[in-house]
PDB file of C-alpha atoms in Angstrom:
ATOM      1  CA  UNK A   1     -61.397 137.904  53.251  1.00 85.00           C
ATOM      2  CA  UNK A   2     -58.822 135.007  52.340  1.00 96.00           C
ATOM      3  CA  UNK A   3     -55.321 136.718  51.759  1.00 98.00           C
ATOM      4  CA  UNK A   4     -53.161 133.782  49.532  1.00 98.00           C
ATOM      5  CA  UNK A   5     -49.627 133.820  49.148  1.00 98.00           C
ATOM      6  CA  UNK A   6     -47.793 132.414  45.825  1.00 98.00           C
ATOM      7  CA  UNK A   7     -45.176 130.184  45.744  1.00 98.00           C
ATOM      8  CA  UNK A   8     -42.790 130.787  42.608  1.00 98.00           C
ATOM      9  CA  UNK A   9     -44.007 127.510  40.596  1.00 98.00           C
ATOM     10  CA  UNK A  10     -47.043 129.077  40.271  1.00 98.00           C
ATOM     11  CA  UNK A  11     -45.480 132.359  38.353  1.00 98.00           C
ATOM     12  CA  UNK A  12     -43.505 130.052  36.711  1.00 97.00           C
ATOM     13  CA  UNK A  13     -45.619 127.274  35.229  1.00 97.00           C
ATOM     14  CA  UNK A  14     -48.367 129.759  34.831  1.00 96.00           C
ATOM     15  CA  UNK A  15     -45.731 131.663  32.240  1.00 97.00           C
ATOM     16  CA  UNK A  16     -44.238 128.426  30.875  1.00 96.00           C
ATOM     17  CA  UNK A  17     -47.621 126.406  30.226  1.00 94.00           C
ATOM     18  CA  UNK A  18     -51.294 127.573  31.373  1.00 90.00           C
ATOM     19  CA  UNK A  19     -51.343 131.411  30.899  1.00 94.00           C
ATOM     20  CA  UNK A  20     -48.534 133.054  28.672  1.00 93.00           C
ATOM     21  CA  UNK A  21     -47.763 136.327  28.525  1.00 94.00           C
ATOM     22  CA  UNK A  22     -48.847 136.277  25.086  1.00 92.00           C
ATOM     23  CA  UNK A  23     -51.939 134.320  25.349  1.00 89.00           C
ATOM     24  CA  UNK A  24     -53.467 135.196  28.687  1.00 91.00           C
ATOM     25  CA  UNK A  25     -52.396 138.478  29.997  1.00 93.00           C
ATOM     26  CA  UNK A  26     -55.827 138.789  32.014  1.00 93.00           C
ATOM     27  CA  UNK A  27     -54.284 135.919  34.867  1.00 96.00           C
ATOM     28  CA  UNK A  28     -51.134 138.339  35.476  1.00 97.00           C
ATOM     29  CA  UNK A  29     -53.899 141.689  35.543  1.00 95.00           C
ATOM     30  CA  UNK A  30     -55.864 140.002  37.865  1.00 96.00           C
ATOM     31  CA  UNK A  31     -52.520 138.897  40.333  1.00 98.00           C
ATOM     32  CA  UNK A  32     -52.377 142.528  39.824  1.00 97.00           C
ATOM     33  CA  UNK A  33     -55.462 144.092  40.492  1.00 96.00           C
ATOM     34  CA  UNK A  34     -55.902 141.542  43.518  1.00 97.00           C
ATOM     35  CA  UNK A  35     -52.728 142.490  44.971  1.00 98.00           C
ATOM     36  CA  UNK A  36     -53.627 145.895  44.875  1.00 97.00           C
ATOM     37  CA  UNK A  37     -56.925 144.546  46.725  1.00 97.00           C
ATOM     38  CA  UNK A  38     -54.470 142.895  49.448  1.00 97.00           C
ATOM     39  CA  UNK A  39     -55.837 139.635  48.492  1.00 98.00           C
ATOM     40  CA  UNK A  40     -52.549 138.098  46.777  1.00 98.00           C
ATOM     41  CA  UNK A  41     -49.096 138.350  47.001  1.00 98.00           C
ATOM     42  CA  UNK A  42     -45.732 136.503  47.220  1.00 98.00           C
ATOM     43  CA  UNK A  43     -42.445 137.342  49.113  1.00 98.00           C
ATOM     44  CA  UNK A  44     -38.976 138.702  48.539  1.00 97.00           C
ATOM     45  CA  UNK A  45     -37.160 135.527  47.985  1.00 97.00           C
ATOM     46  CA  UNK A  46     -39.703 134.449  45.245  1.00 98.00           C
ATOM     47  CA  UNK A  47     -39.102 137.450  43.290  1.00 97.00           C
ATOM     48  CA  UNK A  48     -35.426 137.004  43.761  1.00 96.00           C
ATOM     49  CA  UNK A  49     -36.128 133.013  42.273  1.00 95.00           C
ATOM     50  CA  UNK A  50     -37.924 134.920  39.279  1.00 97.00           C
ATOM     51  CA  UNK A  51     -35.716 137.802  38.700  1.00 96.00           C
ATOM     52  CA  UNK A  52     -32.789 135.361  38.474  1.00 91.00           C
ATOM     53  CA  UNK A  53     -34.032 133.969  35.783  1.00 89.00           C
ATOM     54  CA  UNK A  54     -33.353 137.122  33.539  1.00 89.00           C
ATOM     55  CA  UNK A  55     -36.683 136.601  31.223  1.00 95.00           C
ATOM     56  CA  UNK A  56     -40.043 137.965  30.707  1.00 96.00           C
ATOM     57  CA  UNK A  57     -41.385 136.665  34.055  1.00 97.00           C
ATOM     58  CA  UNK A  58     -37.821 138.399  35.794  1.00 97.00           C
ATOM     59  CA  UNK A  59     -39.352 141.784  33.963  1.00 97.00           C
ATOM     60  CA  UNK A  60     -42.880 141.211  35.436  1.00 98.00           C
ATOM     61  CA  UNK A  61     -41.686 140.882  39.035  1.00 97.00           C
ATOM     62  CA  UNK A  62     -39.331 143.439  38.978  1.00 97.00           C
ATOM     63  CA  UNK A  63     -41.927 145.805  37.639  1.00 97.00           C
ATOM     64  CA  UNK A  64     -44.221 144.763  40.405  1.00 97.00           C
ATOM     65  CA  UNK A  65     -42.044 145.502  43.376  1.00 93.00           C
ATOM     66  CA  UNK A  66     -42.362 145.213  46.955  1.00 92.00           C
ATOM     67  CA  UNK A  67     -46.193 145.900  46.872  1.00 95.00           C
ATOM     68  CA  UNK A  68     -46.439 142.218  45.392  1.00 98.00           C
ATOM     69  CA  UNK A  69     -43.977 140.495  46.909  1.00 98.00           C
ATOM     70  CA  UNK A  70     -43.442 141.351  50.507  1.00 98.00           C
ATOM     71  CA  UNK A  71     -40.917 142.021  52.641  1.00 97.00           C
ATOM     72  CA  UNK A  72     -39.746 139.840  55.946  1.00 97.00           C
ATOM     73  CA  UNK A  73     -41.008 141.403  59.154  1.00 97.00           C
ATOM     74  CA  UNK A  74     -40.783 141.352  63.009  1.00 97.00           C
ATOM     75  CA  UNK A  75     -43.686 138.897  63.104  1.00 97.00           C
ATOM     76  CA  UNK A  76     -42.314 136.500  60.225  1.00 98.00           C
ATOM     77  CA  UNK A  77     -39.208 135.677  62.680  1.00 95.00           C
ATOM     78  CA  UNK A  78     -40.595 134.100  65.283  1.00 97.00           C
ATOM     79  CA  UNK A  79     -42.327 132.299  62.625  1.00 98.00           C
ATOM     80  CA  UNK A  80     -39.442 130.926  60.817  1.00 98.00           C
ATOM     81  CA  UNK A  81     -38.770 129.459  64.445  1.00 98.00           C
ATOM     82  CA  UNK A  82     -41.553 127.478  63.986  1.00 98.00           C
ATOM     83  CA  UNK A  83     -41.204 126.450  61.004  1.00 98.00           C
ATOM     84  CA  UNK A  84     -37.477 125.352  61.871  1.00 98.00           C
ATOM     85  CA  UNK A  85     -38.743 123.484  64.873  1.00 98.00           C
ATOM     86  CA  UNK A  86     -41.201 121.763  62.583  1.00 98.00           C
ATOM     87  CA  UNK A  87     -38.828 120.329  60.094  1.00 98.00           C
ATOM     88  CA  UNK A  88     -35.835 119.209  62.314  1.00 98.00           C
ATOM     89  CA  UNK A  89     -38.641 117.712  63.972  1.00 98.00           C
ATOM     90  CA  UNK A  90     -39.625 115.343  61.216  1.00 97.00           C
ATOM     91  CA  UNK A  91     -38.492 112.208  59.870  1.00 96.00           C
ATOM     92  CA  UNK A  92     -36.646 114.078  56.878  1.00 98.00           C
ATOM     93  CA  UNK A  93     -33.176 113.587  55.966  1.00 98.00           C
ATOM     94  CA  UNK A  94     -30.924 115.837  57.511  1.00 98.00           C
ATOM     95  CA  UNK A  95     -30.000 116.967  53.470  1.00 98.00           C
ATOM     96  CA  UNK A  96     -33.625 117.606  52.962  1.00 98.00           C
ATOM     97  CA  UNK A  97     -33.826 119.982  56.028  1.00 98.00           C
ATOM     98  CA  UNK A  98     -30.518 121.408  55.240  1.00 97.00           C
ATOM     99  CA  UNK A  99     -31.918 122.507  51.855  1.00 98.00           C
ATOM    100  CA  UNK A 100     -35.551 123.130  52.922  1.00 98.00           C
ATOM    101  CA  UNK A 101     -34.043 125.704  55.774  1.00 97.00           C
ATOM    102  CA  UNK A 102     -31.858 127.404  52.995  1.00 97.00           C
ATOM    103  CA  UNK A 103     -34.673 128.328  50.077  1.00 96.00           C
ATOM    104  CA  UNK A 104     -37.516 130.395  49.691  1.00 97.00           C
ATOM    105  CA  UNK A 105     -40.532 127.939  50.363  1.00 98.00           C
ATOM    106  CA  UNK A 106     -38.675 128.101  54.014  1.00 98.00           C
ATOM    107  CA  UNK A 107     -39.489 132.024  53.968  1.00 98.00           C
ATOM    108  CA  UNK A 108     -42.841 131.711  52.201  1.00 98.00           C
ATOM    109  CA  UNK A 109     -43.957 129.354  55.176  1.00 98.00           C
ATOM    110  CA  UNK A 110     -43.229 130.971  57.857  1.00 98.00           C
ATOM    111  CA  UNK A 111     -44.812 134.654  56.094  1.00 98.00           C
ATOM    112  CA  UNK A 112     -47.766 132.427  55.759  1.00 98.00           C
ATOM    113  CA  UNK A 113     -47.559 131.262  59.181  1.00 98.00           C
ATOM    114  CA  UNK A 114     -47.266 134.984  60.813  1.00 98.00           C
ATOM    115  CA  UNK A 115     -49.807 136.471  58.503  1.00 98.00           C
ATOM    116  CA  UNK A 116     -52.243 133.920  58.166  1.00 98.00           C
ATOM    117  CA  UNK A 117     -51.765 133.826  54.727  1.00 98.00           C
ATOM    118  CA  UNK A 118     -53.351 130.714  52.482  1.00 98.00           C
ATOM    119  CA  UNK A 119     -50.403 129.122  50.465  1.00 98.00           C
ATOM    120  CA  UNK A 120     -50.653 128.413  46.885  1.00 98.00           C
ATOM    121  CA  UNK A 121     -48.493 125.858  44.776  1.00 98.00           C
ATOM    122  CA  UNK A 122     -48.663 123.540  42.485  1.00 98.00           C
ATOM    123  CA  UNK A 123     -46.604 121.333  45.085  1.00 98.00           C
ATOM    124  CA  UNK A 124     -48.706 118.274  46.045  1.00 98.00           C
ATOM    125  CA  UNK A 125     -47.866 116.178  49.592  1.00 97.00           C
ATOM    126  CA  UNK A 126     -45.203 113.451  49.377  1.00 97.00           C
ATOM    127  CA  UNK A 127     -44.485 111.199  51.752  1.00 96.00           C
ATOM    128  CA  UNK A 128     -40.487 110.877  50.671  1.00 96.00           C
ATOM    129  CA  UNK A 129     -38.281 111.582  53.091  1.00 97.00           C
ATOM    130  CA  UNK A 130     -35.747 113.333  50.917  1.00 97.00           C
ATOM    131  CA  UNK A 131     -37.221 117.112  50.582  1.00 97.00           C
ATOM    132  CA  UNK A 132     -39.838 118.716  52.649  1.00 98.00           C
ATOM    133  CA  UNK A 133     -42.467 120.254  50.146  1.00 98.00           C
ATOM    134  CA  UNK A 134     -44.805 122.833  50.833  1.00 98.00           C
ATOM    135  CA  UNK A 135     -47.652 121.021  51.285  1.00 98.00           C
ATOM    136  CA  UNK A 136     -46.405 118.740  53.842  1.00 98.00           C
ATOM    137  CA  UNK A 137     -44.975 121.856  56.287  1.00 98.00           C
ATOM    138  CA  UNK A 138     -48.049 123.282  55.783  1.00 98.00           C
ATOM    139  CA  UNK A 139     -50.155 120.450  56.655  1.00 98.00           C
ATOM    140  CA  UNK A 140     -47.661 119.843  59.694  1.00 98.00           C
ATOM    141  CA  UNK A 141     -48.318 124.105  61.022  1.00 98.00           C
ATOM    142  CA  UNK A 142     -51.956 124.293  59.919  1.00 98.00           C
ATOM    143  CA  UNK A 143     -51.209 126.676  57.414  1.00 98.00           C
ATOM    144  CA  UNK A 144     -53.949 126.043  54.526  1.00 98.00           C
ATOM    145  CA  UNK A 145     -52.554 125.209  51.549  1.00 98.00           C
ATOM    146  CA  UNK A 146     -54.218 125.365  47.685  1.00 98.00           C
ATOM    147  CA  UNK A 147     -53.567 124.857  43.850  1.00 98.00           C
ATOM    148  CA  UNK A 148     -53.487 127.795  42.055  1.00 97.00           C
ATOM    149  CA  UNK A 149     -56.896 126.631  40.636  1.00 96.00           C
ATOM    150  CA  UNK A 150     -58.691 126.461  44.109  1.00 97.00           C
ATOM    151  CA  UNK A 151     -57.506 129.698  44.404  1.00 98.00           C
ATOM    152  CA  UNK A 152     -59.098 131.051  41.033  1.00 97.00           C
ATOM    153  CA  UNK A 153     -62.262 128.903  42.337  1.00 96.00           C
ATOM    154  CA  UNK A 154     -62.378 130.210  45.809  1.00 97.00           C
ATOM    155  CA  UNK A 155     -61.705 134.124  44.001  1.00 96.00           C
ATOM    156  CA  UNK A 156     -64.694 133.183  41.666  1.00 94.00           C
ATOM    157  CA  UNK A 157     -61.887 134.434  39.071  1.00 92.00           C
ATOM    158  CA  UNK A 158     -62.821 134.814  35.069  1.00 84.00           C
ATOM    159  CA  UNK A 159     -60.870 135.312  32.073  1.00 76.00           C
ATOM    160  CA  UNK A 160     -63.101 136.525  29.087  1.00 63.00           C
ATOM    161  CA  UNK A 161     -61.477 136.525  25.581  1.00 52.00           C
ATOM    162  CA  UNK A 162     -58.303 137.948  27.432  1.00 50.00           C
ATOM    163  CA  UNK A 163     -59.649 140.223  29.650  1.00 55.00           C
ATOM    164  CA  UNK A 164     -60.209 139.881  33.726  1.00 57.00           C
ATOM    165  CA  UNK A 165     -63.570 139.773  34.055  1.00 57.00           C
TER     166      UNK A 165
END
């Protein structure tokens, strides 16, 4: 069974432009009910990105708790090691790893890392120098790394008039 872990851009675009609150509530019941499955999940410090923002999407995370968005543990530090080791090791500028080292796609790597986890984000490689993005770190530990839509591919997800189907 793949086990995927969600970046915050996907919670937020997917509120913002592809699937609404309003208009698609059967995307955020199936996060749910595959959660609940152990399939998907994101971490603490992507809730606390959400939650900051004090809107609909701040309600929905809140609501979903640690069950959805884990919690660091004794195998996820030895993996932020690793991921450390990786980016100082790079050609990135030292404000890039700075940053990188400081926010949540830092955390959401190495839980990946530790857990075998598959990434998801709507992050694509770069090959700029100036800020390390997921799919580049991932790339660089083997972690695998997919679109939100790969994800709903590889799930065999479907959304019926609204409903998870």
């Amino acid at each position: 069974m793949s086990r995927y872990l969600l970046d915050a851009n996907v919670f937020i675009q997917g509120k913002n432009l592809h699937y609404g609150f309003d208009f698609c509530p059967a995307f955020w019941d199936w996060l749910v009910e595959q959660n609940q499955a152990g399939v998907v999940a994101s971490i603490e410090k992507v809730s606390d990105e959400l939650v900051g923002a004090g809107d609909e999407l701040a309600d929905w995370a809140t609501a979903r708790g640690r069950p959805f968005f884990l919690a660091p543990d004794d195998a996820v530090l030895p993996a932020l090691g690793e991921v450390s080791a990786w980016a100082t090791g790079q050609n990135y500028e030292p404000a890039a790893i700075a940053t990188f080292l400081q926010v949540a796609d830092y955390w959401l790597i190495a839980h990946a890392k530790a857990h075998e986890f598959i990434v998801v984000t709507h992050e694509v490689p770069s090959e700029s120098v100036r800020k390390i993005k997921i799919p580049n770190a991932c790339i660089g530990l083997g972690i695998t790394c997919v679109s939100p839509y790969e994800m709903l591919r590889r799930e065999h997800a479907r959304f019926i008039l609204g409903v998870a189907a």
